[in-house]
PDB file of C-alpha atoms in Angstrom:
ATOM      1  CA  UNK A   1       0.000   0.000   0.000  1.00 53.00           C
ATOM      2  CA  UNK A   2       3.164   2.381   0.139  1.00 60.00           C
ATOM      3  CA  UNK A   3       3.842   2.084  -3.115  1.00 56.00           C
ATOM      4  CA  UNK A   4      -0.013   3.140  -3.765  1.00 60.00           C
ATOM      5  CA  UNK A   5       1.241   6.499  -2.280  1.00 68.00           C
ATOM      6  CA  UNK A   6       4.693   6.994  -3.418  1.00 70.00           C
ATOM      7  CA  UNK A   7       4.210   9.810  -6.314  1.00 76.00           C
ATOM      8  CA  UNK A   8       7.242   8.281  -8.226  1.00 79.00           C
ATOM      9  CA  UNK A   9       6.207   5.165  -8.097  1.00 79.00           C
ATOM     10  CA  UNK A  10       2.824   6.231  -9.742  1.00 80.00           C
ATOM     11  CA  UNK A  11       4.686   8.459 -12.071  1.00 83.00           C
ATOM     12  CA  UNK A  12       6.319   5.165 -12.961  1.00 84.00           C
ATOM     13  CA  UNK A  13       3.677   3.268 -13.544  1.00 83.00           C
ATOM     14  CA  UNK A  14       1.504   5.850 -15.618  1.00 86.00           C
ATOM     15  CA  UNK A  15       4.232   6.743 -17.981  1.00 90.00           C
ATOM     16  CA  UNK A  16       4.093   3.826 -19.888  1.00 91.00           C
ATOM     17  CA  UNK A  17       0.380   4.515 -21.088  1.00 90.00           C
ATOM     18  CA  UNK A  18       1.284   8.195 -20.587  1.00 90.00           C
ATOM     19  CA  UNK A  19       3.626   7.857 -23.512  1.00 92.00           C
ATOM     20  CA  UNK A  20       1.287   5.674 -25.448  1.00 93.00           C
ATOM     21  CA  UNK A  21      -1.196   8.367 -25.068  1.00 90.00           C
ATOM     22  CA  UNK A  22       1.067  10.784 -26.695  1.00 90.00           C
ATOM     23  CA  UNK A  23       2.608   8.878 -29.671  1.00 91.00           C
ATOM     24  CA  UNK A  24      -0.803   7.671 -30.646  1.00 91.00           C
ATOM     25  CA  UNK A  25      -3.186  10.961 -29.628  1.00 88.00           C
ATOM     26  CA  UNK A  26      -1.838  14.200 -28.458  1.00 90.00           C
ATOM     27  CA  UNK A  27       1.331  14.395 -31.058  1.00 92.00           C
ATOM     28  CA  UNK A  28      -0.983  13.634 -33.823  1.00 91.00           C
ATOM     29  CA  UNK A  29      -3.871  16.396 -32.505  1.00 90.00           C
ATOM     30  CA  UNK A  30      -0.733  18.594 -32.268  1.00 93.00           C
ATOM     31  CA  UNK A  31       0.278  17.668 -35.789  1.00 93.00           C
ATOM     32  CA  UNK A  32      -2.887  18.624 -36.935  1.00 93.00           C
ATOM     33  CA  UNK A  33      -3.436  22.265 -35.017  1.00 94.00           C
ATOM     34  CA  UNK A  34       0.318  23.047 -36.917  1.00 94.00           C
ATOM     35  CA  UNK A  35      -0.902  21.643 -40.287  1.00 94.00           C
ATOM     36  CA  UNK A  36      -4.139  23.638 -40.137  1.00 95.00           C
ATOM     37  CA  UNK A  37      -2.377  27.129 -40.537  1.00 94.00           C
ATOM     38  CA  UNK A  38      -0.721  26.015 -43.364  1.00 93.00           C
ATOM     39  CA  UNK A  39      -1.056  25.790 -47.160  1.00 94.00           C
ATOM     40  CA  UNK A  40      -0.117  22.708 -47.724  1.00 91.00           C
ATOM     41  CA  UNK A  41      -1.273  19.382 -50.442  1.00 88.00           C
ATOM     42  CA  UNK A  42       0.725  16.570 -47.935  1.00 82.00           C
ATOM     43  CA  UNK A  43       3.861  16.079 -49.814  1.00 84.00           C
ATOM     44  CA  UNK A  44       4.876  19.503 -51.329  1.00 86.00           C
ATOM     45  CA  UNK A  45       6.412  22.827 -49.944  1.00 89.00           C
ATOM     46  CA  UNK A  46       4.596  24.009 -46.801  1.00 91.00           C
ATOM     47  CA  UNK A  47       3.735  27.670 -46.904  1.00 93.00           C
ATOM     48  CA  UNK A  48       2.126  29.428 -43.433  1.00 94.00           C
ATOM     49  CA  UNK A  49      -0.727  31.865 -43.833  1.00 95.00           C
ATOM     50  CA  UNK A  50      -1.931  31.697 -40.065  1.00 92.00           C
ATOM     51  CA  UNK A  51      -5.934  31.753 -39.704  1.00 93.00           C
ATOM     52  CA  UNK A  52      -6.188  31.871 -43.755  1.00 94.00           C
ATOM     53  CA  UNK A  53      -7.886  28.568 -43.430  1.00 95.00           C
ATOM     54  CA  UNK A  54     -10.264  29.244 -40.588  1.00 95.00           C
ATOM     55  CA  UNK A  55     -11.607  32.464 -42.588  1.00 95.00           C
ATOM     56  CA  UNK A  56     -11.966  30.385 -46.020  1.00 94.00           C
ATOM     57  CA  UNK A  57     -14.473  27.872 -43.661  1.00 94.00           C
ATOM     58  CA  UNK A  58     -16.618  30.959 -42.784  1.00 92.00           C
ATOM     59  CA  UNK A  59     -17.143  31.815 -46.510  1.00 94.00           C
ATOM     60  CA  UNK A  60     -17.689  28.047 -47.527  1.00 95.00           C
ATOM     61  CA  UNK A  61     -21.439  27.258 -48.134  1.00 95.00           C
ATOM     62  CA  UNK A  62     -20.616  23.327 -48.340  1.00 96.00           C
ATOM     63  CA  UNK A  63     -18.889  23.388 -44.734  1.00 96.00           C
ATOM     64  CA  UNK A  64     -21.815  25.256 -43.580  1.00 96.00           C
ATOM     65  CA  UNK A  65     -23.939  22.337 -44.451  1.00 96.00           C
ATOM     66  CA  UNK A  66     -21.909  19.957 -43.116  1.00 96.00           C
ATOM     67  CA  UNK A  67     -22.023  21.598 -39.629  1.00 95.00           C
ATOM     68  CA  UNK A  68     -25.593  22.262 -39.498  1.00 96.00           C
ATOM     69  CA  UNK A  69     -26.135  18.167 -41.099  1.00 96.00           C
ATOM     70  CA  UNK A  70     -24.197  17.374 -38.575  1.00 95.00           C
ATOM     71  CA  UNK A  71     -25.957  18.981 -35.954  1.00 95.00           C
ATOM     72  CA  UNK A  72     -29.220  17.194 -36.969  1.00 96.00           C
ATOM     73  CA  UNK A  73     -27.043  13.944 -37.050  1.00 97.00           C
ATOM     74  CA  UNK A  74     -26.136  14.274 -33.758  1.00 95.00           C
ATOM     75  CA  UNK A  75     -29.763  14.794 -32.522  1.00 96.00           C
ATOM     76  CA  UNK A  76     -31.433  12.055 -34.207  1.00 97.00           C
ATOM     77  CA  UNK A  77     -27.950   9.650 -32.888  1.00 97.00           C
ATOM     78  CA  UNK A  78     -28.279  10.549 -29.593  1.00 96.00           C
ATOM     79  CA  UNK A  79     -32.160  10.165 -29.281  1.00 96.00           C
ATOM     80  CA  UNK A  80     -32.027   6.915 -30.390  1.00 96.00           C
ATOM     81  CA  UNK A  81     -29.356   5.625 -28.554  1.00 97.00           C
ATOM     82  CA  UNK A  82     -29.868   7.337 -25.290  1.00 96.00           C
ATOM     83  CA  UNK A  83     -33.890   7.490 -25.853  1.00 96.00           C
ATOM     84  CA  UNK A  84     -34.337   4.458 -26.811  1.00 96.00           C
ATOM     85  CA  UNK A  85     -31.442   2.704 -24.763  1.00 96.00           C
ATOM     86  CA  UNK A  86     -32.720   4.130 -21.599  1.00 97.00           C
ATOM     87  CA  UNK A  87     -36.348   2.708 -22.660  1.00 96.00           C
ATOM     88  CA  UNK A  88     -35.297  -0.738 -23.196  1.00 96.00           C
ATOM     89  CA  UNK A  89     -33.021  -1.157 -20.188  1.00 96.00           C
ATOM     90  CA  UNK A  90     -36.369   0.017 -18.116  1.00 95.00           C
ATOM     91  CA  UNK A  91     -38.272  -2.643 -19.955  1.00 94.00           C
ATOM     92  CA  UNK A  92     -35.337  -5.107 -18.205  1.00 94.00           C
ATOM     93  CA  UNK A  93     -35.798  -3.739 -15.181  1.00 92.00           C
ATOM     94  CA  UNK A  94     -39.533  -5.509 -14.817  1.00 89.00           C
ATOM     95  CA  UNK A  95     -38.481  -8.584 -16.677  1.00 89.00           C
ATOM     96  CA  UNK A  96     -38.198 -11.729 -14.721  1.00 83.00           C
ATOM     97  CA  UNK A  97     -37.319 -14.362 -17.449  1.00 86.00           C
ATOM     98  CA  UNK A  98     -35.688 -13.958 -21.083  1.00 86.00           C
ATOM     99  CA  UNK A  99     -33.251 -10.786 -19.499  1.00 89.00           C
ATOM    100  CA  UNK A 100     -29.585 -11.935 -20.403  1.00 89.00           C
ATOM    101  CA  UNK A 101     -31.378 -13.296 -24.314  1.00 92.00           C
ATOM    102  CA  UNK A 102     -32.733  -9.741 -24.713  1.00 91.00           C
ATOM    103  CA  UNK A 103     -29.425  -7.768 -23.639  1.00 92.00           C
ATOM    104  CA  UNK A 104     -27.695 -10.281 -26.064  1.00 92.00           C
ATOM    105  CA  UNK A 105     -29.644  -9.666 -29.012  1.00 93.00           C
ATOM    106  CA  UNK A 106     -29.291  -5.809 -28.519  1.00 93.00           C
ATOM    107  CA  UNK A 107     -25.805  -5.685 -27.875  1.00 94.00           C
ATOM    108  CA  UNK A 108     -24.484  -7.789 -30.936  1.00 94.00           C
ATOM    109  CA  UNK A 109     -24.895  -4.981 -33.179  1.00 94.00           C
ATOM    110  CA  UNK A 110     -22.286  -2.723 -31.685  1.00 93.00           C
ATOM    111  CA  UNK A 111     -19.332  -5.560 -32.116  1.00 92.00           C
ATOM    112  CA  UNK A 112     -20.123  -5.344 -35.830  1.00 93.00           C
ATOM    113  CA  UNK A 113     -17.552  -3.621 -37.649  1.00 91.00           C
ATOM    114  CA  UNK A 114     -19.304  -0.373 -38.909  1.00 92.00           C
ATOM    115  CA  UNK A 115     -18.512  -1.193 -42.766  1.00 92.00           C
ATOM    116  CA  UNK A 116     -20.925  -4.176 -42.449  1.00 94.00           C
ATOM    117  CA  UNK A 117     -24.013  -2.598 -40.520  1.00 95.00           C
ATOM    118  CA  UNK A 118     -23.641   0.133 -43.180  1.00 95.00           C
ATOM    119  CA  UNK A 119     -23.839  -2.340 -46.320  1.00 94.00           C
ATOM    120  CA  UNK A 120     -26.722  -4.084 -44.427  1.00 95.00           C
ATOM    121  CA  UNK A 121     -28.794  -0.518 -44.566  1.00 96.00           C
ATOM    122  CA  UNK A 122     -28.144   0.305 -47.909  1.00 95.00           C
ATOM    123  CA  UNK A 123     -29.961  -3.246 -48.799  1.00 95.00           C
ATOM    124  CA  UNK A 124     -32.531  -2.124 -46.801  1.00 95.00           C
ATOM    125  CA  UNK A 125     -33.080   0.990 -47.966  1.00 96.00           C
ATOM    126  CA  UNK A 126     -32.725   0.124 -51.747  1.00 94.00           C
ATOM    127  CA  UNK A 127     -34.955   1.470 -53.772  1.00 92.00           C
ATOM    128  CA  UNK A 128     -34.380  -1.352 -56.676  1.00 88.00           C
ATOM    129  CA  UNK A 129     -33.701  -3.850 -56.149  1.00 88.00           C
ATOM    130  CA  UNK A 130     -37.200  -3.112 -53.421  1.00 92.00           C
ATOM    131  CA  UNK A 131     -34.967  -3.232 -50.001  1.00 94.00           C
ATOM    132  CA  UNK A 132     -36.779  -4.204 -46.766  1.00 94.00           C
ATOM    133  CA  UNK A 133     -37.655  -0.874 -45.942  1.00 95.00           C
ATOM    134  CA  UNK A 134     -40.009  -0.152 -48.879  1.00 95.00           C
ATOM    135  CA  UNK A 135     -41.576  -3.555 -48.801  1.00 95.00           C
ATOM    136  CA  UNK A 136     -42.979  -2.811 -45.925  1.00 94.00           C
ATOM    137  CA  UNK A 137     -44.170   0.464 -46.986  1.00 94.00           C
ATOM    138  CA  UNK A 138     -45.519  -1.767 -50.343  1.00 93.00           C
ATOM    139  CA  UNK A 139     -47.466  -3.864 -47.496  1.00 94.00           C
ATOM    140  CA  UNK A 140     -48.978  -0.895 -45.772  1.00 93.00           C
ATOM    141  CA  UNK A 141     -50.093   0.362 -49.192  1.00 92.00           C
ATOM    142  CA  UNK A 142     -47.265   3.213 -49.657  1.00 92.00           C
ATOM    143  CA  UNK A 143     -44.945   4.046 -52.387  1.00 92.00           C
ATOM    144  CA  UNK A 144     -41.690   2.972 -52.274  1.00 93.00           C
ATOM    145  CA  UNK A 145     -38.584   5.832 -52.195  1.00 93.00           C
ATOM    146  CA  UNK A 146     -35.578   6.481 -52.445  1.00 94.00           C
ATOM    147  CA  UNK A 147     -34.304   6.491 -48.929  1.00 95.00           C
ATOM    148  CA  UNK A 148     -30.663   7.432 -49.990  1.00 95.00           C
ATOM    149  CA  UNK A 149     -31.165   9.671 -53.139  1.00 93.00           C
ATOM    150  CA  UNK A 150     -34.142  12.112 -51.774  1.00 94.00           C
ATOM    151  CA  UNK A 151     -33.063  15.161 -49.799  1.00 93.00           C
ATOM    152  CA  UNK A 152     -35.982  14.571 -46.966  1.00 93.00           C
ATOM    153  CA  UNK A 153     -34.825  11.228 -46.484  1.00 95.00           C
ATOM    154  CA  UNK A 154     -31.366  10.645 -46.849  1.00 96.00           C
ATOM    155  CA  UNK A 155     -29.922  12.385 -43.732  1.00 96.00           C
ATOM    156  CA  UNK A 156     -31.950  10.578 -41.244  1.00 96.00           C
ATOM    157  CA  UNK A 157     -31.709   7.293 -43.138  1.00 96.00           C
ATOM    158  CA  UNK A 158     -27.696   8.045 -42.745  1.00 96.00           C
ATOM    159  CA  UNK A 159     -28.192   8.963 -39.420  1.00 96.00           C
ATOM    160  CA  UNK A 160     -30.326   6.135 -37.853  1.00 96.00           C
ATOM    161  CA  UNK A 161     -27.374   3.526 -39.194  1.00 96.00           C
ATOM    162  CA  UNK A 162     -25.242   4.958 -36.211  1.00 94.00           C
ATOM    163  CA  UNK A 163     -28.031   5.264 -33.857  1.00 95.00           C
ATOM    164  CA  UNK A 164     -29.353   1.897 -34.130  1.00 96.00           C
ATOM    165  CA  UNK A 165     -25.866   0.070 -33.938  1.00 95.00           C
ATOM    166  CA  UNK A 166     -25.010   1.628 -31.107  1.00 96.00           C
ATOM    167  CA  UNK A 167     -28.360   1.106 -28.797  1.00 96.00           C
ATOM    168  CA  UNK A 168     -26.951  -1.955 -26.895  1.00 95.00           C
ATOM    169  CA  UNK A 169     -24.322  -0.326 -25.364  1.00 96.00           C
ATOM    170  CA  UNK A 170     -26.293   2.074 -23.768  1.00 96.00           C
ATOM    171  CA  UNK A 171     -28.545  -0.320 -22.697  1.00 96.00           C
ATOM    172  CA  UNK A 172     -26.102  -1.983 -20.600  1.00 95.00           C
ATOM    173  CA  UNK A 173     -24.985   1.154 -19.161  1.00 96.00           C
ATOM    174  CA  UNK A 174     -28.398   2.716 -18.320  1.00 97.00           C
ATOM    175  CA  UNK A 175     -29.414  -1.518 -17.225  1.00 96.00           C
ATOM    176  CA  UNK A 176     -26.583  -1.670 -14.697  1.00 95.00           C
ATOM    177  CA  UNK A 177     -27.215   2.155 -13.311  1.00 95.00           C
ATOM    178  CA  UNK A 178     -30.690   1.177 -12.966  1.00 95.00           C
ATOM    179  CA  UNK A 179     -30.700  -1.883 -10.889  1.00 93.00           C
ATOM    180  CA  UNK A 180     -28.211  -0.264  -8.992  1.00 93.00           C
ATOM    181  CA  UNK A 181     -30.139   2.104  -6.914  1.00 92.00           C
ATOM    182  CA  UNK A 182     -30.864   0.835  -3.523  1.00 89.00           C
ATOM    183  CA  UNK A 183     -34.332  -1.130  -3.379  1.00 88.00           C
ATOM    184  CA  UNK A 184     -34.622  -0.063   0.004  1.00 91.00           C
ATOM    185  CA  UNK A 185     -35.809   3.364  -1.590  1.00 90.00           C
ATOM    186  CA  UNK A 186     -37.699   2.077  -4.133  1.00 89.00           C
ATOM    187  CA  UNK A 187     -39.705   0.437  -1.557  1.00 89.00           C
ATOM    188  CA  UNK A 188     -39.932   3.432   0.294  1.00 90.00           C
ATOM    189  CA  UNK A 189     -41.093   5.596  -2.058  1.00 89.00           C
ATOM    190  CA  UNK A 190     -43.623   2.527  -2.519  1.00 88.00           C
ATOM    191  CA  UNK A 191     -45.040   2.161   0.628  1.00 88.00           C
ATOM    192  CA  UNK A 192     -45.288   6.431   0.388  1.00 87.00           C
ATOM    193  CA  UNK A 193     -47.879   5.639  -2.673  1.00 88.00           C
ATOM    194  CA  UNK A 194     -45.962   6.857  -5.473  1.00 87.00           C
ATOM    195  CA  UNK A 195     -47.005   5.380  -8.751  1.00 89.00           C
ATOM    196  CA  UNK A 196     -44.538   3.641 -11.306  1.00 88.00           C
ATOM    197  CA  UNK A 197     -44.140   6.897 -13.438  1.00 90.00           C
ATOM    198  CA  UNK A 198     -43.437   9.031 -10.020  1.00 92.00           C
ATOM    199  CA  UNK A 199     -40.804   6.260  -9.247  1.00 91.00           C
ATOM    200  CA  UNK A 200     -39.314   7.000 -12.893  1.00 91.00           C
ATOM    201  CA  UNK A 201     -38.968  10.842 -12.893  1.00 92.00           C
ATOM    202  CA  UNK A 202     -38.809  11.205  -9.007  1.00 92.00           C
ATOM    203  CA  UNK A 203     -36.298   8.358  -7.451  1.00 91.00           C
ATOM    204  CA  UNK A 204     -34.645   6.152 -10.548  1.00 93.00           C
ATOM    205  CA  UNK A 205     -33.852   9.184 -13.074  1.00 92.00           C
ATOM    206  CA  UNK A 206     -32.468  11.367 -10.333  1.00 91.00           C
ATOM    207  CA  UNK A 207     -30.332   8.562  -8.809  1.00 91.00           C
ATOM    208  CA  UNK A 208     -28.666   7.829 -12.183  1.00 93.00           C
ATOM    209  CA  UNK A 209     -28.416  11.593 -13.554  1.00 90.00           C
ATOM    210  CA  UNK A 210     -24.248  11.532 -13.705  1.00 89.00           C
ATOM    211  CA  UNK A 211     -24.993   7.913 -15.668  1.00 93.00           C
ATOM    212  CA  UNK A 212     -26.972   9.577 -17.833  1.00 93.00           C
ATOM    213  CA  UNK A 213     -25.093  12.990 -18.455  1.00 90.00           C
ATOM    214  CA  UNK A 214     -21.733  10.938 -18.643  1.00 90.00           C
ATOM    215  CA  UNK A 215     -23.778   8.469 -21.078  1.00 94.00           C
ATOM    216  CA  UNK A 216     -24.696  11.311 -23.172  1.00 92.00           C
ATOM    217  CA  UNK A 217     -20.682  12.101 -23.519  1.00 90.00           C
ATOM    218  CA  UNK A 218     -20.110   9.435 -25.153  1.00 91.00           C
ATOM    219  CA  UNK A 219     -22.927   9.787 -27.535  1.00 94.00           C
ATOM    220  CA  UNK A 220     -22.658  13.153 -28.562  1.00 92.00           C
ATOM    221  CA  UNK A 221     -18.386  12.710 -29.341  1.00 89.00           C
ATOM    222  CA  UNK A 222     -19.191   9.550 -31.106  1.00 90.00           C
ATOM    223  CA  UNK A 223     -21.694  11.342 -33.261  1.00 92.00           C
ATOM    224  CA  UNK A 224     -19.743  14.446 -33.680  1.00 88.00           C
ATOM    225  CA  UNK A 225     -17.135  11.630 -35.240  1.00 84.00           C
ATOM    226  CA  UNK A 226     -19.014   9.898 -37.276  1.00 88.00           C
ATOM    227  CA  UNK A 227     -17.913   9.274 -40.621  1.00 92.00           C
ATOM    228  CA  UNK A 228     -17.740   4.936 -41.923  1.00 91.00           C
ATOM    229  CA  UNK A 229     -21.607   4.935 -42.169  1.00 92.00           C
ATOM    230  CA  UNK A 230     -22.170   7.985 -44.277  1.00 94.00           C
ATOM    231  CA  UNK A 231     -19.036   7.567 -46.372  1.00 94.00           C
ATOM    232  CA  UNK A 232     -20.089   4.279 -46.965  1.00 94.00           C
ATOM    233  CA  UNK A 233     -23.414   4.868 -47.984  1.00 95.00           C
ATOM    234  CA  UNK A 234     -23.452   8.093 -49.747  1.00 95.00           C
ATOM    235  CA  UNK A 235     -20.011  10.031 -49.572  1.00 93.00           C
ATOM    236  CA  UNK A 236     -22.104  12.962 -48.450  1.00 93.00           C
ATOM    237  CA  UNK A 237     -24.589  13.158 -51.237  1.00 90.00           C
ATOM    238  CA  UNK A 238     -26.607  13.858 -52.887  1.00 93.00           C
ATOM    239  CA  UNK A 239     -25.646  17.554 -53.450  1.00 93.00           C
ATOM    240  CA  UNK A 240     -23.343  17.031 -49.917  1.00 94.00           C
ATOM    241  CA  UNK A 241     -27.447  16.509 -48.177  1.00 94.00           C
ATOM    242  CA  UNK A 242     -25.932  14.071 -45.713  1.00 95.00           C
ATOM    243  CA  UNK A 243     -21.964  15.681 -45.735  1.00 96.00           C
ATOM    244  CA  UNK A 244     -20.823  15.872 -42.242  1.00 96.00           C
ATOM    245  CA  UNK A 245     -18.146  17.632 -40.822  1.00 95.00           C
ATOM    246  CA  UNK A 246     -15.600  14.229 -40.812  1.00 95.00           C
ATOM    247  CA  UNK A 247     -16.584  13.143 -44.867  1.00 95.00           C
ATOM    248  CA  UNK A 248     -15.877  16.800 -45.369  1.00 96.00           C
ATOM    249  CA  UNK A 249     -12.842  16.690 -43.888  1.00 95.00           C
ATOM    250  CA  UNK A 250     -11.755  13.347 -45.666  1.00 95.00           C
ATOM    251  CA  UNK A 251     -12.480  14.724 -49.213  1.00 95.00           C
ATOM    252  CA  UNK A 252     -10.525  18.150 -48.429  1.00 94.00           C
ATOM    253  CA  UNK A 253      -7.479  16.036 -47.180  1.00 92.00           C
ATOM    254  CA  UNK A 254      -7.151  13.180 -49.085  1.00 91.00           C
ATOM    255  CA  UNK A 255      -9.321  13.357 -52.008  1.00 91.00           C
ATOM    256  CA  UNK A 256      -8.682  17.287 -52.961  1.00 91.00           C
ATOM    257  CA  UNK A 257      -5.492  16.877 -51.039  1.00 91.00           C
ATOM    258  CA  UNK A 258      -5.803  20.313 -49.495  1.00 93.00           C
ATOM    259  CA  UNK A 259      -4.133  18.978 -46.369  1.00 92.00           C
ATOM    260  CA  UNK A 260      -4.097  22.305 -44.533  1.00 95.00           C
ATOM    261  CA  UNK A 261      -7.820  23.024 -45.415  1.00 95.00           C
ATOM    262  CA  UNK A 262      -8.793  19.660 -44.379  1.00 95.00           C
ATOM    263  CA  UNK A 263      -6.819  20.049 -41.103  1.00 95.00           C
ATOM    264  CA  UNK A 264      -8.631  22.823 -40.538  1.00 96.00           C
ATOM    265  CA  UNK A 265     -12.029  21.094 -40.507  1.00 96.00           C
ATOM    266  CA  UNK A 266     -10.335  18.266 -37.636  1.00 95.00           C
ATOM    267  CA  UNK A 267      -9.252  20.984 -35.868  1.00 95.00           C
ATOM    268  CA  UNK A 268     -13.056  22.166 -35.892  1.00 94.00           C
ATOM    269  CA  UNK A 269     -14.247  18.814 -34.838  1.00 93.00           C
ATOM    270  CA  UNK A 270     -11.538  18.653 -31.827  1.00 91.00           C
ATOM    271  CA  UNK A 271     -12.972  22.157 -31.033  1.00 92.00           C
ATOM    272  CA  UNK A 272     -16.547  21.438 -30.612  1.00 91.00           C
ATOM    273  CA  UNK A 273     -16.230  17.658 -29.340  1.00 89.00           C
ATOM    274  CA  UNK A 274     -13.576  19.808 -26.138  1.00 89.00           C
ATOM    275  CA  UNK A 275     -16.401  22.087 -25.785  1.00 90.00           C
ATOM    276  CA  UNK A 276     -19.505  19.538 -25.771  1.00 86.00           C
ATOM    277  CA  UNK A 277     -17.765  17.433 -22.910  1.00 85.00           C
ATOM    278  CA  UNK A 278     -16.715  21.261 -20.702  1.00 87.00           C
ATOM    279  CA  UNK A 279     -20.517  21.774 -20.921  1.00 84.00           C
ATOM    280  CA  UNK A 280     -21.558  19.031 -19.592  1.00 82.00           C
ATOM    281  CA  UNK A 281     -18.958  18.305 -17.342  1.00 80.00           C
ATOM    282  CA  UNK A 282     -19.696  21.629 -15.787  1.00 82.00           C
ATOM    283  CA  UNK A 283     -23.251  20.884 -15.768  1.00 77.00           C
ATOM    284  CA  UNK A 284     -22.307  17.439 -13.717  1.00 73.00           C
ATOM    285  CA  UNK A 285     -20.295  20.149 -11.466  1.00 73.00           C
ATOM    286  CA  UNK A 286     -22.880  22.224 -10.922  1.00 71.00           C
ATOM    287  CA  UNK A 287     -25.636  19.024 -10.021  1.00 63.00           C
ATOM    288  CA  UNK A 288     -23.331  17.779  -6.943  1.00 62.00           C
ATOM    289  CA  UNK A 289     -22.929  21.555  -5.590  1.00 55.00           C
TER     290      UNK A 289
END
């Protein structure tokens, strides 16, 4: 137990991962703040013209989309996996028998690689070949679409992919917070007369809130990342209707190889995803005051 509070032995010990860490994460995010304030293709001369970058993203209509697509992605991401996580892992809650086949089922998804569950949608949304998706609207007497070609359709279609794979982890989480709180209040609030729904919103919700803000942290970073679905499926059409900020910043760096430009837009993405987690962190603060 010494060593536990010996700060060079702990210095010791975290320095391996420390410098693991570093190679892998903050030299690269380093790498890519010095890249983004210059003019640069990847392999030629490197010429610095400081925020040049940052002022051409203000003026360009197509990153504009991206950001506010990627805003809407984000929404519809996080309501499904958070929404309908939570709601499934309540479900558990009252079942008795059938639990540990259910959390199975749901969680499988999420060990897919992305590549796959992405490929799987675009079957089902095909328009022709008829996918799943439109027989279904056949059956309930509606014309099929185009779930990946119309501009009304193909953003959330894009967006749900990540959603959906991604439901079983949260389940888990929200599951485990859940049965966690002590039954001794439950029962309290029980023999007090509160009703199933006051139990939700006044005993179960508010014992788990940190769960649930730190659950949403990982939602809304993941989202603000996403990029193998929609690359897969569209490449940010049609007419960049489901671009994101991460396709966006592929194309600039790699495809247009404006490597500056396109560091730019990560450095954007690092920006906001910093920011997200400060506002809720601080919100988390502010809860246990």
């Amino acid at each position: 137990m010494k060593v536990l509070r010996d700060k060079k032995a702990i210095a010791l010990f975290l320095s391996p991962a420390l410098l693991v860490y570093s190679v892998l994460v903050m030299i690269p995010i380093a790498l890519t703040f010095y890249y983004s304030v210059l003019d640069w293709d990847g392999l030629g001369e490197k010429r610095w013209i400081g925020l040049g970058n940052f002022a051409k993203l203000m003026r360009d209509a197509v990153f504009v989309r991206a950001l506010s697509n990627n805003l809407v992605y984000i929404l519809i991401v996080m309501l499904m996996q958070l929404g309908i996580g939570f709601l499934i892992a309540l479900l558990l809650t009252y079942l008795k028998k059938g639990r540990g086949f259910i959390q199975t089922v749901y969680y499988i998804p999420s060990v897919i690689t992305v590549i796959a569950v992405a490929q799987l949608f675009t079957s089902f949304y095909s328009y022709e070949p008829i996918g799943l998706f439109n027989i279904f609207r056949k059956l309930f007497g509606l014309a099929p679409i185009a779930f990946l070609s119309e501009y009304r359709t193909v953003l959330p279609a894009v967006a749900s992919v990540e959603g959906w794979q991604y439901i079983g982890i949260y389940m888990l989480i929200f599951y485990s917070a859940l049965v966690s709180v002590s039954p001794d209040i439950i029962e309290a609030a029980r023999i007090d007369g509160a009703s199933e729904t006051q139990l939700l919103f006044k005993v179960r919700i508010p014992s788990i809130t940190n769960v649930i803000l730190l659950s949403g942290i990982l939602s809304l970073v993941g989202a603000l990342r996403g990029f193998a679905a929609p690359m897969n499926m569209t490449k940010g059409g049609p007419n960049h209707r489901s671009e994101i900020l991460a396709t966006y910043m592929y194309k600039k760096a790699f495809t247009s190889r404006d490597y500056g430009y396109g560091s730019a837009l990560a450095v954007v993405i690092v920006i906001l995803s910093i920011v997200a987690v400060l506002l809720i962190s601080r919100y988390m603060e502010r809860e246990e005051i």
